PDB file of C-alpha atoms in Angstrom:
ATOM      1  CA  MET A  86      52.216 -58.487 233.895  1.00 48.00           C
ATOM      2  CA  ARG A  87      55.226 -57.938 236.153  1.00 48.00           C
ATOM      3  CA  PHE A  88      53.048 -55.467 238.318  1.00 41.00           C
ATOM      4  CA  CYS A  89      50.365 -57.996 238.837  1.00 43.00           C
ATOM      5  CA  LEU A  90      52.641 -60.610 239.796  1.00 41.00           C
ATOM      6  CA  LEU A  91      54.166 -58.136 242.659  1.00 41.00           C
ATOM      7  CA  PHE A  92      50.767 -57.078 243.829  1.00 41.00           C
ATOM      8  CA  LEU A  93      49.655 -60.859 244.230  1.00 42.00           C
ATOM      9  CA  ALA A  94      53.106 -61.542 246.053  1.00 48.00           C
ATOM     10  CA  PHE A  95      52.451 -58.579 248.611  1.00 46.00           C
ATOM     11  CA  LEU A  96      48.595 -59.306 248.883  1.00 45.00           C
ATOM     12  CA  PRO A  97      48.903 -61.842 251.736  1.00 49.00           C
ATOM     13  CA  CYS A  98      51.010 -59.225 253.686  1.00 48.00           C
ATOM     14  CA  PHE A  99      48.231 -56.735 253.533  1.00 47.00           C
ATOM     15  CA  ALA A 100      45.478 -59.495 254.480  1.00 46.00           C
ATOM     16  CA  PHE A 101      47.905 -60.370 257.427  1.00 46.00           C
ATOM     17  CA  THR A 102      48.261 -57.173 258.571  1.00 48.00           C
ATOM     18  CA  GLN A 103      44.289 -56.643 258.612  1.00 52.00           C
ATOM     19  CA  THR A 104      43.813 -59.821 260.301  1.00 66.00           C
ATOM     20  CA  SER A 105      46.772 -59.442 262.758  1.00 89.00           C
ATOM     21  CA  TYR A 106      44.897 -55.945 264.049  1.00 93.00           C
ATOM     22  CA  GLU A 107      41.409 -57.871 264.124  1.00 93.00           C
ATOM     23  CA  ASP A 108      43.069 -60.958 266.028  1.00 93.00           C
ATOM     24  CA  SER A 109      44.706 -58.904 268.612  1.00 94.00           C
ATOM     25  CA  LEU A 110      41.946 -56.479 269.238  1.00 95.00           C
ATOM     26  CA  ASN A 111      39.589 -59.833 269.794  1.00 93.00           C
ATOM     27  CA  LEU A 112      42.026 -61.246 272.269  1.00 95.00           C
ATOM     28  CA  PHE A 113      42.009 -57.751 274.075  1.00 96.00           C
ATOM     29  CA  LEU A 114      38.366 -58.194 274.256  1.00 96.00           C
ATOM     30  CA  LYS A 115      38.164 -61.706 275.175  1.00 96.00           C
ATOM     31  CA  LYS A 116      40.766 -60.933 277.994  1.00 97.00           C
ATOM     32  CA  TYR A 117      38.768 -57.896 279.008  1.00 97.00           C
ATOM     33  CA  VAL A 118      35.743 -60.090 279.730  1.00 97.00           C
ATOM     34  CA  ALA A 119      37.631 -63.075 281.267  1.00 97.00           C
ATOM     35  CA  ASP A 120      39.431 -60.257 283.722  1.00 96.00           C
ATOM     36  CA  HIS A 121      36.160 -58.420 284.508  1.00 97.00           C
ATOM     37  CA  GLU A 122      35.910 -57.699 288.469  1.00 95.00           C
ATOM     38  CA  VAL A 123      31.730 -56.889 288.495  1.00 96.00           C
ATOM     39  CA  VAL A 124      30.558 -59.339 286.019  1.00 97.00           C
ATOM     40  CA  THR A 125      31.348 -62.647 286.819  1.00 95.00           C
ATOM     41  CA  GLY A 126      30.425 -66.451 285.726  1.00 95.00           C
ATOM     42  CA  ASN A 127      27.847 -66.881 282.977  1.00 95.00           C
ATOM     43  CA  ASP A 128      27.000 -63.230 283.274  1.00 96.00           C
ATOM     44  CA  LYS A 129      30.097 -62.567 281.379  1.00 96.00           C
ATOM     45  CA  GLN A 130      28.118 -63.920 277.997  1.00 95.00           C
ATOM     46  CA  LYS A 131      25.921 -61.033 278.251  1.00 95.00           C
ATOM     47  CA  MET A 132      28.778 -58.637 277.600  1.00 97.00           C
ATOM     48  CA  LYS A 133      28.680 -57.489 273.928  1.00 97.00           C
ATOM     49  CA  PHE A 134      30.982 -55.679 271.682  1.00 98.00           C
ATOM     50  CA  TYR A 135      30.708 -53.998 268.125  1.00 98.00           C
ATOM     51  CA  PRO A 136      32.620 -56.149 265.439  1.00 97.00           C
ATOM     52  CA  VAL A 137      36.000 -54.742 265.367  1.00 96.00           C
ATOM     53  CA  GLN A 138      36.564 -52.198 263.005  1.00 95.00           C
ATOM     54  CA  GLN A 139      40.188 -50.491 261.827  1.00 94.00           C
ATOM     55  CA  GLN A 140      38.253 -47.266 260.819  1.00 95.00           C
ATOM     56  CA  TYR A 141      37.580 -46.787 264.547  1.00 97.00           C
ATOM     57  CA  ARG A 142      41.702 -46.795 265.254  1.00 97.00           C
ATOM     58  CA  ILE A 143      42.269 -43.116 264.389  1.00 97.00           C
ATOM     59  CA  ASN A 144      45.326 -40.978 264.679  1.00 97.00           C
ATOM     60  CA  ALA A 145      44.392 -37.917 266.730  1.00 98.00           C
ATOM     61  CA  VAL A 146      46.357 -34.506 266.964  1.00 98.00           C
ATOM     62  CA  PHE A 147      47.286 -33.784 270.795  1.00 98.00           C
ATOM     63  CA  GLU A 148      47.139 -30.514 272.755  1.00 98.00           C
ATOM     64  CA  ARG A 149      48.894 -30.140 275.953  1.00 98.00           C
ATOM     65  CA  LYS A 150      46.819 -28.196 278.296  1.00 96.00           C
ATOM     66  CA  GLU A 151      49.629 -27.208 280.998  1.00 94.00           C
ATOM     67  CA  ASN A 152      48.438 -26.421 284.573  1.00 92.00           C
ATOM     68  CA  SER A 153      44.837 -26.558 283.654  1.00 96.00           C
ATOM     69  CA  PRO A 154      43.035 -26.373 287.105  1.00 97.00           C
ATOM     70  CA  TRP A 155      41.483 -29.359 289.234  1.00 97.00           C
ATOM     71  CA  PHE A 156      37.736 -29.219 289.151  1.00 97.00           C
ATOM     72  CA  MET A 157      35.114 -31.991 290.604  1.00 97.00           C
ATOM     73  CA  MET A 158      33.700 -34.165 287.986  1.00 97.00           C
ATOM     74  CA  SER A 159      30.300 -35.511 288.902  1.00 95.00           C
ATOM     75  CA  THR A 160      29.606 -39.051 289.153  1.00 95.00           C
ATOM     76  CA  SER A 161      26.742 -41.390 289.326  1.00 93.00           C
ATOM     77  CA  GLY A 162      26.896 -41.519 292.952  1.00 89.00           C
ATOM     78  CA  ASN A 163      26.836 -38.684 295.675  1.00 88.00           C
ATOM     79  CA  THR A 164      30.748 -38.352 295.704  1.00 91.00           C
ATOM     80  CA  LYS A 165      32.618 -36.058 292.855  1.00 93.00           C
ATOM     81  CA  GLN A 166      35.954 -36.720 292.168  1.00 95.00           C
ATOM     82  CA  GLN A 167      38.936 -34.353 291.342  1.00 97.00           C
ATOM     83  CA  TYR A 168      40.193 -34.101 287.683  1.00 97.00           C
ATOM     84  CA  ARG A 169      41.860 -31.810 285.487  1.00 98.00           C
ATOM     85  CA  VAL A 170      42.115 -31.506 281.722  1.00 98.00           C
ATOM     86  CA  TYR A 171      45.510 -33.154 280.528  1.00 98.00           C
ATOM     87  CA  GLY A 172      45.047 -32.497 277.236  1.00 98.00           C
ATOM     88  CA  ILE A 173      42.614 -32.400 273.927  1.00 98.00           C
ATOM     89  CA  ILE A 174      42.881 -34.573 270.757  1.00 98.00           C
ATOM     90  CA  ARG A 175      41.215 -33.549 267.554  1.00 98.00           C
ATOM     91  CA  PHE A 176      40.415 -35.976 264.756  1.00 98.00           C
ATOM     92  CA  ASN A 177      37.856 -36.287 261.789  1.00 97.00           C
ATOM     93  CA  ILE A 178      35.228 -39.407 261.849  1.00 95.00           C
ATOM     94  CA  TYR A 179      32.997 -39.776 259.184  1.00 91.00           C
ATOM     95  CA  ASP A 180      34.194 -36.410 257.558  1.00 91.00           C
ATOM     96  CA  THR A 181      33.065 -34.590 260.786  1.00 95.00           C
ATOM     97  CA  ALA A 182      35.887 -32.798 262.933  1.00 97.00           C
ATOM     98  CA  VAL A 183      35.819 -33.479 266.589  1.00 97.00           C
ATOM     99  CA  ALA A 184      37.410 -32.912 269.808  1.00 98.00           C
ATOM    100  CA  LEU A 185      37.705 -35.107 273.152  1.00 98.00           C
ATOM    101  CA  HIS A 186      39.314 -33.950 276.565  1.00 98.00           C
ATOM    102  CA  ILE A 187      41.557 -36.167 278.182  1.00 98.00           C
ATOM    103  CA  TYR A 188      41.349 -36.141 281.920  1.00 98.00           C
ATOM    104  CA  GLN A 189      43.714 -37.024 284.649  1.00 98.00           C
ATOM    105  CA  SER A 190      42.836 -38.112 288.232  1.00 97.00           C
ATOM    106  CA  ARG A 191      44.223 -35.981 291.126  1.00 96.00           C
ATOM    107  CA  SER A 192      43.900 -39.141 293.502  1.00 94.00           C
ATOM    108  CA  LEU A 193      45.553 -41.507 290.977  1.00 94.00           C
ATOM    109  CA  MET A 194      48.703 -39.328 290.697  1.00 93.00           C
ATOM    110  CA  SER A 195      49.659 -40.541 294.092  1.00 92.00           C
ATOM    111  CA  SER A 196      49.640 -44.048 293.249  1.00 92.00           C
ATOM    112  CA  GLU A 197      52.881 -45.609 291.704  1.00 93.00           C
ATOM    113  CA  LYS A 198      51.010 -48.076 289.431  1.00 93.00           C
ATOM    114  CA  TYR A 199      48.639 -45.256 288.106  1.00 94.00           C
ATOM    115  CA  LYS A 200      50.642 -42.108 288.102  1.00 94.00           C
ATOM    116  CA  GLU A 201      50.513 -42.192 284.358  1.00 97.00           C
ATOM    117  CA  HIS A 202      47.097 -42.969 283.919  1.00 97.00           C
ATOM    118  CA  LEU A 203      44.538 -40.728 281.896  1.00 98.00           C
ATOM    119  CA  PHE A 204      41.069 -41.277 281.118  1.00 96.00           C
ATOM    120  CA  ILE A 205      38.498 -40.242 278.116  1.00 98.00           C
ATOM    121  CA  PRO A 206      34.959 -40.380 279.099  1.00 98.00           C
ATOM    122  CA  PHE A 207      32.643 -39.898 276.189  1.00 98.00           C
ATOM    123  CA  THR A 208      29.122 -40.095 275.144  1.00 98.00           C
ATOM    124  CA  ASP A 209      28.017 -40.394 271.593  1.00 98.00           C
ATOM    125  CA  LEU A 210      24.987 -40.656 269.288  1.00 98.00           C
ATOM    126  CA  THR A 211      24.382 -44.482 270.283  1.00 98.00           C
ATOM    127  CA  SER A 212      24.584 -43.871 274.197  1.00 98.00           C
ATOM    128  CA  GLY A 213      20.992 -44.859 275.706  1.00 96.00           C
ATOM    129  CA  ARG A 214      20.387 -46.772 272.623  1.00 97.00           C
ATOM    130  CA  GLU A 215      23.004 -49.315 271.464  1.00 98.00           C
ATOM    131  CA  THR A 216      25.366 -48.212 274.202  1.00 98.00           C
ATOM    132  CA  TYR A 217      25.322 -47.493 277.707  1.00 97.00           C
ATOM    133  CA  GLY A 218      23.229 -44.275 278.490  1.00 96.00           C
ATOM    134  CA  GLY A 219      26.284 -43.218 281.140  1.00 96.00           C
ATOM    135  CA  GLY A 220      28.819 -43.155 278.498  1.00 97.00           C
ATOM    136  CA  ARG A 221      31.682 -45.220 277.805  1.00 98.00           C
ATOM    137  CA  TYR A 222      35.470 -44.932 278.658  1.00 98.00           C
ATOM    138  CA  ILE A 223      38.908 -45.377 277.230  1.00 98.00           C
ATOM    139  CA  ASP A 224      42.104 -45.694 279.299  1.00 97.00           C
ATOM    140  CA  LEU A 225      45.466 -44.612 278.085  1.00 98.00           C
ATOM    141  CA  ASN A 226      49.028 -43.705 279.725  1.00 97.00           C
ATOM    142  CA  ILE A 227      51.014 -40.462 279.391  1.00 98.00           C
ATOM    143  CA  SER A 228      53.524 -42.464 277.232  1.00 97.00           C
ATOM    144  CA  ASP A 229      50.795 -43.614 274.793  1.00 98.00           C
ATOM    145  CA  ILE A 230      51.130 -39.699 273.672  1.00 98.00           C
ATOM    146  CA  SER A 231      54.048 -39.380 271.228  1.00 97.00           C
ATOM    147  CA  ASN A 232      55.030 -36.165 269.187  1.00 97.00           C
ATOM    148  CA  ASN A 233      51.740 -34.738 269.970  1.00 97.00           C
ATOM    149  CA  THR A 234      49.745 -37.363 268.453  1.00 98.00           C
ATOM    150  CA  TYR A 235      47.560 -40.089 269.949  1.00 98.00           C
ATOM    151  CA  VAL A 236      45.871 -43.131 268.328  1.00 98.00           C
ATOM    152  CA  ILE A 237      42.598 -43.474 269.917  1.00 98.00           C
ATOM    153  CA  ASP A 238      41.091 -46.794 269.392  1.00 98.00           C
ATOM    154  CA  PHE A 239      37.423 -47.011 269.796  1.00 98.00           C
ATOM    155  CA  ASN A 240      37.068 -50.651 269.768  1.00 98.00           C
ATOM    156  CA  LYS A 241      38.622 -50.550 273.256  1.00 98.00           C
ATOM    157  CA  ALA A 242      35.792 -48.384 274.423  1.00 98.00           C
ATOM    158  CA  TYR A 243      34.591 -49.988 277.781  1.00 98.00           C
ATOM    159  CA  ASN A 244      31.247 -49.558 280.090  1.00 98.00           C
ATOM    160  CA  PRO A 245      31.988 -48.247 283.705  1.00 97.00           C
ATOM    161  CA  TYR A 246      30.905 -50.660 286.400  1.00 96.00           C
ATOM    162  CA  CYS A 247      27.403 -48.560 286.965  1.00 95.00           C
ATOM    163  CA  ALA A 248      26.519 -50.173 283.601  1.00 96.00           C
ATOM    164  CA  TYR A 249      26.421 -53.440 285.101  1.00 96.00           C
ATOM    165  CA  THR A 250      25.134 -52.760 288.937  1.00 93.00           C
ATOM    166  CA  THR A 251      24.540 -49.971 291.560  1.00 91.00           C
ATOM    167  CA  GLY A 252      26.981 -49.018 294.035  1.00 89.00           C
ATOM    168  CA  TYR A 253      29.977 -47.217 292.074  1.00 92.00           C
ATOM    169  CA  ASN A 254      30.977 -43.939 291.773  1.00 92.00           C
ATOM    170  CA  CYS A 255      31.494 -43.812 287.986  1.00 96.00           C
ATOM    171  CA  PRO A 256      32.532 -40.316 286.446  1.00 97.00           C
ATOM    172  CA  ILE A 257      29.829 -38.895 284.300  1.00 97.00           C
ATOM    173  CA  PRO A 258      31.219 -37.664 281.010  1.00 98.00           C
ATOM    174  CA  PRO A 259      31.527 -33.936 280.784  1.00 98.00           C
ATOM    175  CA  LYS A 260      29.612 -32.169 278.208  1.00 97.00           C
ATOM    176  CA  GLU A 261      32.171 -31.196 276.330  1.00 97.00           C
ATOM    177  CA  ASN A 262      32.844 -34.950 275.546  1.00 98.00           C
ATOM    178  CA  ASP A 263      29.378 -35.340 274.157  1.00 98.00           C
ATOM    179  CA  LEU A 264      30.256 -36.300 270.423  1.00 98.00           C
ATOM    180  CA  ALA A 265      27.618 -35.606 267.839  1.00 96.00           C
ATOM    181  CA  VAL A 266      28.320 -38.756 265.573  1.00 97.00           C
ATOM    182  CA  ALA A 267      27.557 -42.472 266.518  1.00 97.00           C
ATOM    183  CA  ILE A 268      30.637 -44.271 267.608  1.00 98.00           C
ATOM    184  CA  LYS A 269      29.719 -48.188 266.374  1.00 98.00           C
ATOM    185  CA  ALA A 270      32.868 -49.555 268.167  1.00 98.00           C
ATOM    186  CA  GLY A 271      33.858 -51.018 271.853  1.00 98.00           C
ATOM    187  CA  GLU A 272      31.176 -52.163 274.322  1.00 98.00           C
ATOM    188  CA  LEU A 273      27.528 -52.517 273.745  1.00 98.00           C
ATOM    189  CA  ASN A 274      24.825 -52.219 276.106  1.00 97.00           C
ATOM    190  CA  TYR A 275      24.784 -54.947 278.958  1.00 95.00           C
ATOM    191  CA  THR A 276      22.060 -57.253 278.311  1.00 84.00           C
ATOM    192  CA  LYS A 277      21.058 -58.685 281.813  1.00 77.00           C
TER     193      LYS A 277
END
C-alpha cells in the first residue's frame, strides 16, 4: 500500500516531464515556422510536422574525426560547398545500429556567429514519400557534444530551402548519411 501511495505521489512528476518535453518541442516548431525566411504569409500553414515523439530523441556516441580532409559537397544548384567530416555519431533506432556523419562548413568557420556550427544532412526511408526527397537537416553546435556523446533529436529535422522554392544551393546529403530506416519525426513534405 505504501508503495502504491509513493508511486501515485510521483506520477504527476513523470507526466509533467513528458508534457514539458513535448511542449518545448512544439514551441520550438512554432518558432521555426514563424521565423521562416522563405515560406511567408498563409503559406506557413502548409508546413507540416510529424507528431513530437520522445523516442526520436536519442543518445548517440560521438567519435571525433581529427584533421579530416576538406571536400566539395554537391548541392541542388551548380555551386559545390566545402565541408569536412567533423565526427561520426552511432546509435540504435528500431533495434538497428546506424551512423551519421556530422559536417563542418569551411566558409562558416570564418563567421563569428557560425564558427561553432555543425550540420547533419540525411535521407531515410521516408525521403521522397512523406518527407522531402532531397533529405532533411539537423543543426548543432560543437558545444552540444559533451563527453563523446550527442543527443540527436529528429523531431527538429527540417527541410532545406530547396523544398520550398528554386534558386538555392542546398547541400545534398552524402551517401554515408542515407539511413536504411524510416525516421517518422521532424518536418514533412511541404504541401504547396
